[in-house]
PDB file of C-alpha atoms and ligand atoms in Angstrom:
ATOM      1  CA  UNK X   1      47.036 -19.091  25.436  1.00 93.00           C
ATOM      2  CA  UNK X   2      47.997 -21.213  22.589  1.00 95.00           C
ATOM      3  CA  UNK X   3      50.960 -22.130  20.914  1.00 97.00           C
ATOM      4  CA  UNK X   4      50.674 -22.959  16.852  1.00 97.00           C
ATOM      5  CA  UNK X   5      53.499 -24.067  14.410  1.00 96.00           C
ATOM      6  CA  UNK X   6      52.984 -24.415  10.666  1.00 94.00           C
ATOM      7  CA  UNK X   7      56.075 -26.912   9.534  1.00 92.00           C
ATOM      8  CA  UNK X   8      56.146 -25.909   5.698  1.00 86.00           C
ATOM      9  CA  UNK X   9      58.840 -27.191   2.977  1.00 82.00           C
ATOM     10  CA  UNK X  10      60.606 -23.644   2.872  1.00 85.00           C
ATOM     11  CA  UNK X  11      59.834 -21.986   6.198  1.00 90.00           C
ATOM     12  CA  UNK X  12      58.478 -22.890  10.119  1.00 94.00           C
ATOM     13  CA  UNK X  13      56.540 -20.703  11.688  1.00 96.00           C
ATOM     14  CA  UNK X  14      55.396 -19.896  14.932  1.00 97.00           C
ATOM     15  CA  UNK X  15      52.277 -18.239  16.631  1.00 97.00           C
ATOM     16  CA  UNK X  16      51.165 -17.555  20.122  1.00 97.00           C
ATOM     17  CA  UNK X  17      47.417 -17.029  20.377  1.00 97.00           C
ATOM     18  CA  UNK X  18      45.349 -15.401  23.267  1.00 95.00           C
ATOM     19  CA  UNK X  19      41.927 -17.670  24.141  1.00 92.00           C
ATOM     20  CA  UNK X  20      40.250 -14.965  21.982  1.00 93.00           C
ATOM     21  CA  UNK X  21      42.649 -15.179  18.843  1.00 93.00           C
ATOM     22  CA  UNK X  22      44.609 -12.233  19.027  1.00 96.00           C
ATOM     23  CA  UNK X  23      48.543 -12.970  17.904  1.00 95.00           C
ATOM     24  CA  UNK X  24      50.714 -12.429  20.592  1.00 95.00           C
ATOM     25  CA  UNK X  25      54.360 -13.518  19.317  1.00 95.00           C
ATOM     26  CA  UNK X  26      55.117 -14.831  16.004  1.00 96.00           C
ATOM     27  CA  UNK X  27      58.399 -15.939  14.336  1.00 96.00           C
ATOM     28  CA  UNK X  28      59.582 -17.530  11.544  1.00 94.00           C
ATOM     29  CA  UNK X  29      62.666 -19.212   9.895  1.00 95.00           C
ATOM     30  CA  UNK X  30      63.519 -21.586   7.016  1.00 93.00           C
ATOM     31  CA  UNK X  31      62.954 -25.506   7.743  1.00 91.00           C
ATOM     32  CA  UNK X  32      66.938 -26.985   7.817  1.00 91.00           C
ATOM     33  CA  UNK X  33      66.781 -28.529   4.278  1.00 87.00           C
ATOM     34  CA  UNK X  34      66.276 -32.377   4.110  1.00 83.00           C
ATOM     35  CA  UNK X  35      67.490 -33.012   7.459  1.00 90.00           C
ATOM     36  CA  UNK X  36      64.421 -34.720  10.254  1.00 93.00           C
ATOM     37  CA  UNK X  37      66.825 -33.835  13.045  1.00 94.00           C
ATOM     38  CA  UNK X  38      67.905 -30.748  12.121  1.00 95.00           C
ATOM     39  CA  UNK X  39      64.083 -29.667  11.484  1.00 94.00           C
ATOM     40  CA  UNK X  40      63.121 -31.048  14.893  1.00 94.00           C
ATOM     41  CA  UNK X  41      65.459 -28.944  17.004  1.00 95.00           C
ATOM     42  CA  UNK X  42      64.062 -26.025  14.565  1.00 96.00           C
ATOM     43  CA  UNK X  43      60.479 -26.363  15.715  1.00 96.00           C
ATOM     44  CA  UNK X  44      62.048 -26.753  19.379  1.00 95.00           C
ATOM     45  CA  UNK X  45      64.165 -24.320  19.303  1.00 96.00           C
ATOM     46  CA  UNK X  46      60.527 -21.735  18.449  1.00 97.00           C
ATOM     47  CA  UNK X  47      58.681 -23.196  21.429  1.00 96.00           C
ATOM     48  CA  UNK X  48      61.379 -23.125  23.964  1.00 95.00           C
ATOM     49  CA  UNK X  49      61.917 -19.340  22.479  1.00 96.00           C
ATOM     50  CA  UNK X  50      58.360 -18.212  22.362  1.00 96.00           C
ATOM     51  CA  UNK X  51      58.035 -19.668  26.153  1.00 95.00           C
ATOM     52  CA  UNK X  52      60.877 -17.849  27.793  1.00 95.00           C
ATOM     53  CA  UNK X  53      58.996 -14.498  26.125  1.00 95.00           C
ATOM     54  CA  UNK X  54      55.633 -15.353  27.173  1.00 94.00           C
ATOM     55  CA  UNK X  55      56.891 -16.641  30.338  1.00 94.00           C
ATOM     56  CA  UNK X  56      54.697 -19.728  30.867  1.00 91.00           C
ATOM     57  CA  UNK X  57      54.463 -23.338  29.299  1.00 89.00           C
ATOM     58  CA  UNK X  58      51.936 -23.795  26.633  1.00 90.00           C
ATOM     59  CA  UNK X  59      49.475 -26.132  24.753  1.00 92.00           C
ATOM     60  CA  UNK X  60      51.382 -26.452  21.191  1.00 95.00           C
ATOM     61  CA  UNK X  61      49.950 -27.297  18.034  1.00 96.00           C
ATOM     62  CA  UNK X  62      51.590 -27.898  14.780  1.00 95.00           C
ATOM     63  CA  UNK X  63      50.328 -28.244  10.867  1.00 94.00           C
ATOM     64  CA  UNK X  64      52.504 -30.411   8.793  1.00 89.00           C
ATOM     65  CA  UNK X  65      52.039 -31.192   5.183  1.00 83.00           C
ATOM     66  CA  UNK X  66      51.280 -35.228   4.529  1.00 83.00           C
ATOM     67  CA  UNK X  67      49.192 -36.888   7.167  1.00 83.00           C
ATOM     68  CA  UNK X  68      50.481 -39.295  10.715  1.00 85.00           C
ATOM     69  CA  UNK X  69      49.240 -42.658   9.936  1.00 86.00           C
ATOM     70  CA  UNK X  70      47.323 -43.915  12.652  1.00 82.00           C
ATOM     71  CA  UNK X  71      48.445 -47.392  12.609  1.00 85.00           C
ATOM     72  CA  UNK X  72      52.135 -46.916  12.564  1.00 89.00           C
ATOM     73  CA  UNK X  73      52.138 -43.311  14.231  1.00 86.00           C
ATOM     74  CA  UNK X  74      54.804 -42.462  11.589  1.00 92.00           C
ATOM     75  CA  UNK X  75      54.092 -39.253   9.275  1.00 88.00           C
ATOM     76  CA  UNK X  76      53.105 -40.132   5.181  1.00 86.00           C
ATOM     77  CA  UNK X  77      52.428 -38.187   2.455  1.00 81.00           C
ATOM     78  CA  UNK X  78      54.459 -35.190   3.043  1.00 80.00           C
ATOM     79  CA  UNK X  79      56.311 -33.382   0.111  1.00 71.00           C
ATOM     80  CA  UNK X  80      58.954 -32.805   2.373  1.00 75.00           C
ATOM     81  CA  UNK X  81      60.147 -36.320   1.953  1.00 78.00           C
ATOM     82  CA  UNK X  82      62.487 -35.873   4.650  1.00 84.00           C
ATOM     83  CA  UNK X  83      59.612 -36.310   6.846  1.00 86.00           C
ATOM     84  CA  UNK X  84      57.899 -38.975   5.787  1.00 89.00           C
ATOM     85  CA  UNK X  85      58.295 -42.308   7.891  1.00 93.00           C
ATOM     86  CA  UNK X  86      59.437 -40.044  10.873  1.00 93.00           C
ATOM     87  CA  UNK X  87      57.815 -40.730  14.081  1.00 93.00           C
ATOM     88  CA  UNK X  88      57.667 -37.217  14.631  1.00 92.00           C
ATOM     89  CA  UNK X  89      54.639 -36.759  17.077  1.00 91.00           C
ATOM     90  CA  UNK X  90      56.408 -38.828  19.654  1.00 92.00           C
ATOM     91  CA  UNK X  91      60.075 -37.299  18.594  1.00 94.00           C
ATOM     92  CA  UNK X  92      58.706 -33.895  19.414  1.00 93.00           C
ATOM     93  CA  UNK X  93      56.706 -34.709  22.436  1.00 93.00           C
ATOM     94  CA  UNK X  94      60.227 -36.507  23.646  1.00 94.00           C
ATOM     95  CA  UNK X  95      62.203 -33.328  22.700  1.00 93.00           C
ATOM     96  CA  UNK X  96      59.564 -30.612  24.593  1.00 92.00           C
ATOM     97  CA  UNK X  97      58.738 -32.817  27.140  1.00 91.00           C
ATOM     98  CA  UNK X  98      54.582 -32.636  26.308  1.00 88.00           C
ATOM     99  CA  UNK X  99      51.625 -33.783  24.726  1.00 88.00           C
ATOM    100  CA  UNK X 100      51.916 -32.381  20.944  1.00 92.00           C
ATOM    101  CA  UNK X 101      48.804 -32.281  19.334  1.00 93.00           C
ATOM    102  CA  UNK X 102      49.515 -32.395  14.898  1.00 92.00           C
ATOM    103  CA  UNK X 103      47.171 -32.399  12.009  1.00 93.00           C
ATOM    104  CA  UNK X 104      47.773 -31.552   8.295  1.00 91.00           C
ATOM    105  CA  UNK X 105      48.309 -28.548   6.691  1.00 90.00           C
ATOM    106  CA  UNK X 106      44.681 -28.255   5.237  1.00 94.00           C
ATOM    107  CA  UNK X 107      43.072 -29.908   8.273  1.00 96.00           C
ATOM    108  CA  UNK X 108      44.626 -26.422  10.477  1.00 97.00           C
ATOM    109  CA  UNK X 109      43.481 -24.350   7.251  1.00 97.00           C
ATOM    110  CA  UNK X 110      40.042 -25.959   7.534  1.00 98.00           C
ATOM    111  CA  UNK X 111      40.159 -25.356  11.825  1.00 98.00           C
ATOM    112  CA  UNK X 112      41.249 -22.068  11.762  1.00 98.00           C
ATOM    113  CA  UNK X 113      38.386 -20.707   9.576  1.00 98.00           C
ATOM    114  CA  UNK X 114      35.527 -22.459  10.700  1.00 98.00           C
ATOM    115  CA  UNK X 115      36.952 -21.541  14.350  1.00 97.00           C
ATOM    116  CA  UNK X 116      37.243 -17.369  13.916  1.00 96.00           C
ATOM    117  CA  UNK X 117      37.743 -17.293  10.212  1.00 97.00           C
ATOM    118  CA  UNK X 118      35.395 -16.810   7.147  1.00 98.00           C
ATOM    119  CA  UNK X 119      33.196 -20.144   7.919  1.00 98.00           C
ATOM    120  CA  UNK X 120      32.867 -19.002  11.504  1.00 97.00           C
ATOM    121  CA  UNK X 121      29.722 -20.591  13.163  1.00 95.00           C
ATOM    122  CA  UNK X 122      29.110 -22.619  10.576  1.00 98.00           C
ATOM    123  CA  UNK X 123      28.407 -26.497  11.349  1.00 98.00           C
ATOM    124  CA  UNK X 124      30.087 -28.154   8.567  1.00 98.00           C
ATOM    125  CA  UNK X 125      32.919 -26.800   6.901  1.00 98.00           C
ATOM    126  CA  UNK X 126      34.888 -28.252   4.045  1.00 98.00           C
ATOM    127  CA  UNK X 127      38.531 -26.152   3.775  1.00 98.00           C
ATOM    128  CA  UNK X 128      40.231 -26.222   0.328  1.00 97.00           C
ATOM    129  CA  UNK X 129      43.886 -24.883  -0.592  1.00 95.00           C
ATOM    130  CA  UNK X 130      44.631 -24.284  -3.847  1.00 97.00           C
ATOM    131  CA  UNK X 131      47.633 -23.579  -4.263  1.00 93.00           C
ATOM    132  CA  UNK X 132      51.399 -25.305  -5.327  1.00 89.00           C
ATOM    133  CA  UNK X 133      49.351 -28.430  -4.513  1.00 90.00           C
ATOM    134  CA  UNK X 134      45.440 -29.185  -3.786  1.00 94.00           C
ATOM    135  CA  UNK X 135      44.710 -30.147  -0.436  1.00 93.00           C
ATOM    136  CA  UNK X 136      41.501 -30.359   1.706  1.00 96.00           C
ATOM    137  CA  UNK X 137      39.728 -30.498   5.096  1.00 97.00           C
ATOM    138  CA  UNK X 138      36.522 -31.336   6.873  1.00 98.00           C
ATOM    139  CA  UNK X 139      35.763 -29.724   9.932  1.00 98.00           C
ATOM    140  CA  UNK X 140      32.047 -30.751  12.034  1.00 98.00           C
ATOM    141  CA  UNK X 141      31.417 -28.663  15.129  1.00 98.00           C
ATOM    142  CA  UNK X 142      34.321 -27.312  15.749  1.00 97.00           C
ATOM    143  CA  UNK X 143      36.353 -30.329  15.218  1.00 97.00           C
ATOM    144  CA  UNK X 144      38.524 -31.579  12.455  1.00 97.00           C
ATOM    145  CA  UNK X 145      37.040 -35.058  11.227  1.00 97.00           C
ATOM    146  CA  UNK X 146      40.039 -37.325  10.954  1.00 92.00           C
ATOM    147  CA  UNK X 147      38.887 -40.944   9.738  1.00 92.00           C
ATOM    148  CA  UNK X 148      40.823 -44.342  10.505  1.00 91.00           C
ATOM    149  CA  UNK X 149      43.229 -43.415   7.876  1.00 88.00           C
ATOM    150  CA  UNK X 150      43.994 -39.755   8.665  1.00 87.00           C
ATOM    151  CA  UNK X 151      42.450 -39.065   4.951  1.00 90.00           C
ATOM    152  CA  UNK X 152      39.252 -37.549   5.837  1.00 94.00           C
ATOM    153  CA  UNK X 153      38.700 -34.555   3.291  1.00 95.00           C
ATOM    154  CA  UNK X 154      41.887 -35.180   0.943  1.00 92.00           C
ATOM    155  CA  UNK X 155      40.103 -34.891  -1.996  1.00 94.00           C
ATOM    156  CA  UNK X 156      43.130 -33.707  -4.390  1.00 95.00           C
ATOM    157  CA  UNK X 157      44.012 -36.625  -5.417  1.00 94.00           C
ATOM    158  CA  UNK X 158      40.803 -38.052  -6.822  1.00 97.00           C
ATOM    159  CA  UNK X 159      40.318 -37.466 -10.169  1.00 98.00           C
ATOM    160  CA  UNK X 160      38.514 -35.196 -12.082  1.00 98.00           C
ATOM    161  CA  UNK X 161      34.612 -35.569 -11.671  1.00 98.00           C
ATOM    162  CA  UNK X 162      32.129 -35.917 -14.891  1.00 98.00           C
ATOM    163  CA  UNK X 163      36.067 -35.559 -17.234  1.00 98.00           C
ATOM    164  CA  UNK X 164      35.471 -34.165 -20.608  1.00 97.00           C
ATOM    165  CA  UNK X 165      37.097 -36.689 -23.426  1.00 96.00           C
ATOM    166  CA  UNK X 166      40.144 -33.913 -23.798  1.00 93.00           C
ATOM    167  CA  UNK X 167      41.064 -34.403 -19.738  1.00 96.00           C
ATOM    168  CA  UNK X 168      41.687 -38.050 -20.043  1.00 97.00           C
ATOM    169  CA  UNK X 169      43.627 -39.643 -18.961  1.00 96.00           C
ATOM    170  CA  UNK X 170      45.023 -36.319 -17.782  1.00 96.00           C
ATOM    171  CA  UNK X 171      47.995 -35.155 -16.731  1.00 96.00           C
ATOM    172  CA  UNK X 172      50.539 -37.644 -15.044  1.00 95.00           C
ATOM    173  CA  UNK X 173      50.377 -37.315 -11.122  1.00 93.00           C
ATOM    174  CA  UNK X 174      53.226 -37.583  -8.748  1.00 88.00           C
ATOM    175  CA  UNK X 175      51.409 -39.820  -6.904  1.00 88.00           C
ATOM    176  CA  UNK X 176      51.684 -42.619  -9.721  1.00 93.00           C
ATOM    177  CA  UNK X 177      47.763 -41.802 -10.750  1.00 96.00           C
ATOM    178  CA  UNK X 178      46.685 -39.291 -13.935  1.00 97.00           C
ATOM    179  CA  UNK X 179      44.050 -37.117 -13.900  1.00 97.00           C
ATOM    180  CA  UNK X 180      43.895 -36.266 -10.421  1.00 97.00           C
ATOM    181  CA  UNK X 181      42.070 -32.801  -9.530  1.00 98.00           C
ATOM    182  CA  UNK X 182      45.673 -31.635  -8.124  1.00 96.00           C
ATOM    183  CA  UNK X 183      46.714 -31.724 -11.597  1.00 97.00           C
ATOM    184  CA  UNK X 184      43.860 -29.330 -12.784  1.00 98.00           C
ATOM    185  CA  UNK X 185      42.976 -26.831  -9.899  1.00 98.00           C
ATOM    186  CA  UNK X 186      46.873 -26.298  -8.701  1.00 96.00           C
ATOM    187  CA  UNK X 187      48.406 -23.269  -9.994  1.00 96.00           C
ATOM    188  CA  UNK X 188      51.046 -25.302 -11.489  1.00 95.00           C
ATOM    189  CA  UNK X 189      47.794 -27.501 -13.327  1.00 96.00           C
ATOM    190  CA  UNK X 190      46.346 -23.996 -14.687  1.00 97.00           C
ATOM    191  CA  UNK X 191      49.701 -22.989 -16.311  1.00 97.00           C
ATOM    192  CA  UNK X 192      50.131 -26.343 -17.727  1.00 96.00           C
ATOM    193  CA  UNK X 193      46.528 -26.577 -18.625  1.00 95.00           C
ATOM    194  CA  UNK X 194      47.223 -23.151 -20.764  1.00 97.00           C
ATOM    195  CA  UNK X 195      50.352 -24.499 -22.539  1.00 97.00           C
ATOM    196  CA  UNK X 196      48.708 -27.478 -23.668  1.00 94.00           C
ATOM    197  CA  UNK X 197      45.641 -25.242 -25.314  1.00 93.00           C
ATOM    198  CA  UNK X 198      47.521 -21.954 -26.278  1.00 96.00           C
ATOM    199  CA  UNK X 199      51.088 -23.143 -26.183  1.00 97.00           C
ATOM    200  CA  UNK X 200      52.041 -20.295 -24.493  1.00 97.00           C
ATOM    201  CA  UNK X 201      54.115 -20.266 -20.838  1.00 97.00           C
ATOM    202  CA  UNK X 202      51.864 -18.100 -18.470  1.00 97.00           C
ATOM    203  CA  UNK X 203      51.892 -17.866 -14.556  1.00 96.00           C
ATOM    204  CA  UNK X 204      48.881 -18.587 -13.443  1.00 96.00           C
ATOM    205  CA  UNK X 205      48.468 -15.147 -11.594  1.00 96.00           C
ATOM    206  CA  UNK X 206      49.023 -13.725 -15.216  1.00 97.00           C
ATOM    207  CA  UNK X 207      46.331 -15.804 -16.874  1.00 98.00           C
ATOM    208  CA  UNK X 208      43.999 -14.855 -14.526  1.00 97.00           C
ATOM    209  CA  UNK X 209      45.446 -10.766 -14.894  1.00 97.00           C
ATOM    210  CA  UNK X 210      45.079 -11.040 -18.965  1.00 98.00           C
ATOM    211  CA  UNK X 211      41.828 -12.631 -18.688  1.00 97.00           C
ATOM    212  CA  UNK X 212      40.815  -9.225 -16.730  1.00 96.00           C
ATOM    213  CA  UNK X 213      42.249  -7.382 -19.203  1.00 97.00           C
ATOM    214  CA  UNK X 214      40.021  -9.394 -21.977  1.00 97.00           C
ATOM    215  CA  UNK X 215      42.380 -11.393 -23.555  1.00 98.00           C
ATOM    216  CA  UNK X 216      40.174 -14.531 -24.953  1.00 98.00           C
ATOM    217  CA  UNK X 217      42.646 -17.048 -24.470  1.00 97.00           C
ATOM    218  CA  UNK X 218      43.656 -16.598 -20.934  1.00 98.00           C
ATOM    219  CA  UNK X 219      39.662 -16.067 -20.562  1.00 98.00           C
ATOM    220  CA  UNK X 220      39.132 -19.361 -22.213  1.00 98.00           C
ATOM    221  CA  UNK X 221      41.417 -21.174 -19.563  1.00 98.00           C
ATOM    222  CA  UNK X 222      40.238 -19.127 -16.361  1.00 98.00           C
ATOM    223  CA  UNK X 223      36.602 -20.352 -17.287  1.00 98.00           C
ATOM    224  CA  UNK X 224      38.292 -23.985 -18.198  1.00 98.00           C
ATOM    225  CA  UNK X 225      39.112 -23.907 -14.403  1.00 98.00           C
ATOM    226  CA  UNK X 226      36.223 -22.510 -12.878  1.00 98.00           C
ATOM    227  CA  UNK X 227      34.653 -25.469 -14.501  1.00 98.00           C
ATOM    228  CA  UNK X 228      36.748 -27.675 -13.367  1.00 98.00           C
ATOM    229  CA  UNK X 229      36.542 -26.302  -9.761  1.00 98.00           C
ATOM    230  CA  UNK X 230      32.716 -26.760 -10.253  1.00 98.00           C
ATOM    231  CA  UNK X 231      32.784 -30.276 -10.624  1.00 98.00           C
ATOM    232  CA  UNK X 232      35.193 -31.060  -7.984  1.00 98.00           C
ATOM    233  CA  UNK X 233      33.255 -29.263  -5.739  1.00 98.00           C
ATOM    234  CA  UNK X 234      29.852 -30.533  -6.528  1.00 98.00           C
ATOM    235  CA  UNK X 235      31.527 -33.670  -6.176  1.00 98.00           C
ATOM    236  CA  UNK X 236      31.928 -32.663  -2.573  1.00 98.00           C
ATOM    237  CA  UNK X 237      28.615 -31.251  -2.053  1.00 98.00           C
ATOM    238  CA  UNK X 238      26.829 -34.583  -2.794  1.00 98.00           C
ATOM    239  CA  UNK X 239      28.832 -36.757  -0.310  1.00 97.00           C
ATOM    240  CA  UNK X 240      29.297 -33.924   2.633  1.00 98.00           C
ATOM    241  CA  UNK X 241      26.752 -31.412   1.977  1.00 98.00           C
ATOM    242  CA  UNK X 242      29.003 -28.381   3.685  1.00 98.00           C
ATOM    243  CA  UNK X 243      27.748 -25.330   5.052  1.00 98.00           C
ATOM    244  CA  UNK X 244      30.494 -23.402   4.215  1.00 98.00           C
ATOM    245  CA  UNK X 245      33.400 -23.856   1.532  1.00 98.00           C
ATOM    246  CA  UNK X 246      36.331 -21.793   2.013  1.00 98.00           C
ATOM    247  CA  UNK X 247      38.956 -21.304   0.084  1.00 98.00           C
ATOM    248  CA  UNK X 248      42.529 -20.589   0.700  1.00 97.00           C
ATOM    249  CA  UNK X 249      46.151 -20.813  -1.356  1.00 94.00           C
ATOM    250  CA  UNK X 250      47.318 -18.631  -4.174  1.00 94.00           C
ATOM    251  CA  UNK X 251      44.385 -19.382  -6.250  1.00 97.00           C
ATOM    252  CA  UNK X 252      41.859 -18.521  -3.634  1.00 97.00           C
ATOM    253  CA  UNK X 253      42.746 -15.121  -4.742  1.00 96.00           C
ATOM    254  CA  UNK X 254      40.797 -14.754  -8.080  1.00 98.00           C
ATOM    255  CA  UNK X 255      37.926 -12.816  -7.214  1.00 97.00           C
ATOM    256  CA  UNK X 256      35.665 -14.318  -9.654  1.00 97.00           C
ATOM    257  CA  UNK X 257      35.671 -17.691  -8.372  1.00 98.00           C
ATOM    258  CA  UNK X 258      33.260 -16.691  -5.483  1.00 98.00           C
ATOM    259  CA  UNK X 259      30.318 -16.256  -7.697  1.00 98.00           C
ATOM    260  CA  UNK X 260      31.491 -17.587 -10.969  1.00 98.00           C
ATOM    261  CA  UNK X 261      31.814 -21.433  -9.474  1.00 98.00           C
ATOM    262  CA  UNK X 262      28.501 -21.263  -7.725  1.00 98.00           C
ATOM    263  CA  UNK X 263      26.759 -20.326 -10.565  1.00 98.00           C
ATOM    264  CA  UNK X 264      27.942 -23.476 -12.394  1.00 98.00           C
ATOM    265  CA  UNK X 265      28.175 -26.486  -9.799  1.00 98.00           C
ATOM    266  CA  UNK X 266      24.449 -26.579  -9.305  1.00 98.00           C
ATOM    267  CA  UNK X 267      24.691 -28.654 -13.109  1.00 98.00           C
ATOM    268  CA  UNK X 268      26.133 -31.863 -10.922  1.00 98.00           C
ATOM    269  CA  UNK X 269      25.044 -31.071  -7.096  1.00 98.00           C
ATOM    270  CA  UNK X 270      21.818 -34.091  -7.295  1.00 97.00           C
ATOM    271  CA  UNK X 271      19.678 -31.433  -5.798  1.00 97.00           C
ATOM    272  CA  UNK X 272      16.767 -28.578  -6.669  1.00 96.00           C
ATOM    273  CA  UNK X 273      19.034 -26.160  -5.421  1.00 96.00           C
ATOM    274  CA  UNK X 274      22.477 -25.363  -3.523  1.00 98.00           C
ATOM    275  CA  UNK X 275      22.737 -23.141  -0.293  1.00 98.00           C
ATOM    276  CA  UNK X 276      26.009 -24.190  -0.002  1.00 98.00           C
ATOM    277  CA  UNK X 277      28.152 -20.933   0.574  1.00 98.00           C
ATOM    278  CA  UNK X 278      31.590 -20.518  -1.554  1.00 98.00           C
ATOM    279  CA  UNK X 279      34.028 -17.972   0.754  1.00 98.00           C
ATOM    280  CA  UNK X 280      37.609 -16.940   0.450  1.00 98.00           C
ATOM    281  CA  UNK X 281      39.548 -17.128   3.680  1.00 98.00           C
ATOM    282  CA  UNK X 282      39.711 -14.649   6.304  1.00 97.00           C
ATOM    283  CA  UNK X 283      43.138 -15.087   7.482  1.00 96.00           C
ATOM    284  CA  UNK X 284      44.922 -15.696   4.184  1.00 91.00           C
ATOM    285  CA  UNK X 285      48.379 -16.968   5.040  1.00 87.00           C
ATOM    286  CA  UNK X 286      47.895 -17.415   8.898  1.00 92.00           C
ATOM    287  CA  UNK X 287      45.261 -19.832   8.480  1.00 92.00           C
ATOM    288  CA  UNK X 288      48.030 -22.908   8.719  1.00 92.00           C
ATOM    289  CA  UNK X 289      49.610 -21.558  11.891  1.00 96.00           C
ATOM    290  CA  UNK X 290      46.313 -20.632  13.143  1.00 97.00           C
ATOM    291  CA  UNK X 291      44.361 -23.503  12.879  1.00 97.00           C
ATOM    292  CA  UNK X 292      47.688 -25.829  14.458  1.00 97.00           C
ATOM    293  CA  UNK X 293      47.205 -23.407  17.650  1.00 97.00           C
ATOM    294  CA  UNK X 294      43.840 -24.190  17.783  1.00 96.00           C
ATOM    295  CA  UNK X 295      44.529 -27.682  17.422  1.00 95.00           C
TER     296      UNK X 295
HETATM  297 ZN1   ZN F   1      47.624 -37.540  -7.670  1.00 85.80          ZN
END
């Protein structure tokens, strides 16, 4: 049995697995706002819950956003600012009184469907979310790849590969960079992306509905972005040749993407032809919590 907690910015969750993946407990509540203490006793307050009810000690993982620098052990990166510079491996291992095991958000995305998920069996697997931000993960064998700097596979903030001369410089960045390909493939970068061609304020759920429904414009910008997904990806393809891309966040969800974007990154993959496969997730959601129990 294992024992996975996704950290996020609004809630923490918790999930116990069997050794075959079936969810056995699972809890959530919202992270204590802003507060590193307050959001440690959270996540021990799930464990020391979830043991009494299982009635054993277990192996716990946990997903944070950001990533734990390996040279200062100290957490970076993370939109919840609260947590960055926090020690929090070693905090939480103090606290429960065990070996933690932590990993990024995208890094237990990545795990979690190469492990059972949609990219099951498959050797190398490059995990993508798409969603309020762009994140990635690389997983070989079973095993996320980590790197010396705990970067391996965060791809987001590159920029935009082979950049038409309307996406530069691009949009500003919160990292202090334009033109990254967070800007472009987030949900937030699609809806800004159609206000600066149409001028009108669309969800990027809505786009993609209208664009169903034939309206050019929204069509214009949902091909704009499977594009721009192209690129990135064949980006990807020519330094990690992946077995298996899966997709996950809200804009994982647009059907189209699955054949649309393999159709078109075979333009930039330096190659006579791409076997790569394009998949959406298989446990949607779960896949944080998941993949941080598999840890
Ligand atoms: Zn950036």
């Amino acid at each position: 049995m294992r024992l996975g907690i996704d950290l996020g910015g609004t809630k923490i969750e918790i999930i116990a697995l069997s050794d075959d993946g079936a969810a056995l407990l699972r809890r959530r509540v919202a992270t204590p706002h802003n507060d590193y203490r307050q959001t440690l006793h959270a996540i021990a307050g799930l464990v020391r819950d979830a043991e009494a009810e299982l009635g054993q000690a277990v192996s716990t993982g946990i997903g944070t956003p950001g990533a734990l620098s390996r040279a200062t052990g100290r957490l970076k990166n993370s939109n919840s600012v609260a947590l960055n510079g926090q020690p929090i491996l070693q905090d939480l291992g103090t606290l429960l009184q065990r070996e933690v095991r932590i990993s990024n958000d995208a890094n237990c995305f990545a795990l979690s469907e190469a492990t059972d998920g949609a990219a099951a069996g498959a050797p190398v697997v490059f995990g993508v979310i798409l969603g309020t931000g762009v994140g990635g993960g690389i997983v070989v064998n079973g095993h996320i790849l980590t790197g010396p700097n705990a970067i391996a596979g965060e791809w987001g903030h590159n920029p935009l590969p082979w950049p038409e001369a309307r996406e530069l410089p691009g949009p500003a960045c919160y990292c202090g960079k334009h033109g990254c390909i967070e800007t472009f493939l987030s949900g937030p970068g699609m809806m800004r992306q159609h206000q600066l061609e149409t001028g009108a304020t669309l969800a990027s759920a809505e786009i993609v509905q209208r664009a169903e429904q034939g309206d050019p414009a929204c069509e214009s910008s949902l091909q704009t972005y499977e594009h721009r997904l192209a690129r990135s990806l064949a980006h990807v393809i020519n330094i990690l040749d992946p077995d298996v891309i899966v997709l996950g966040g809200g804009m994982s969800n647009i059907e189209r993407l699955y054949t649309a974007v393999p159709a078109l990154w075979g333009n930039w993959v330096f190659s006579d032809r791409v076997d790569t496969r394009l998949v959406k997730n298989r446990h949607g959601d779960s896949s944080g919590v998941r993949g941080a129990a598999w840890l």
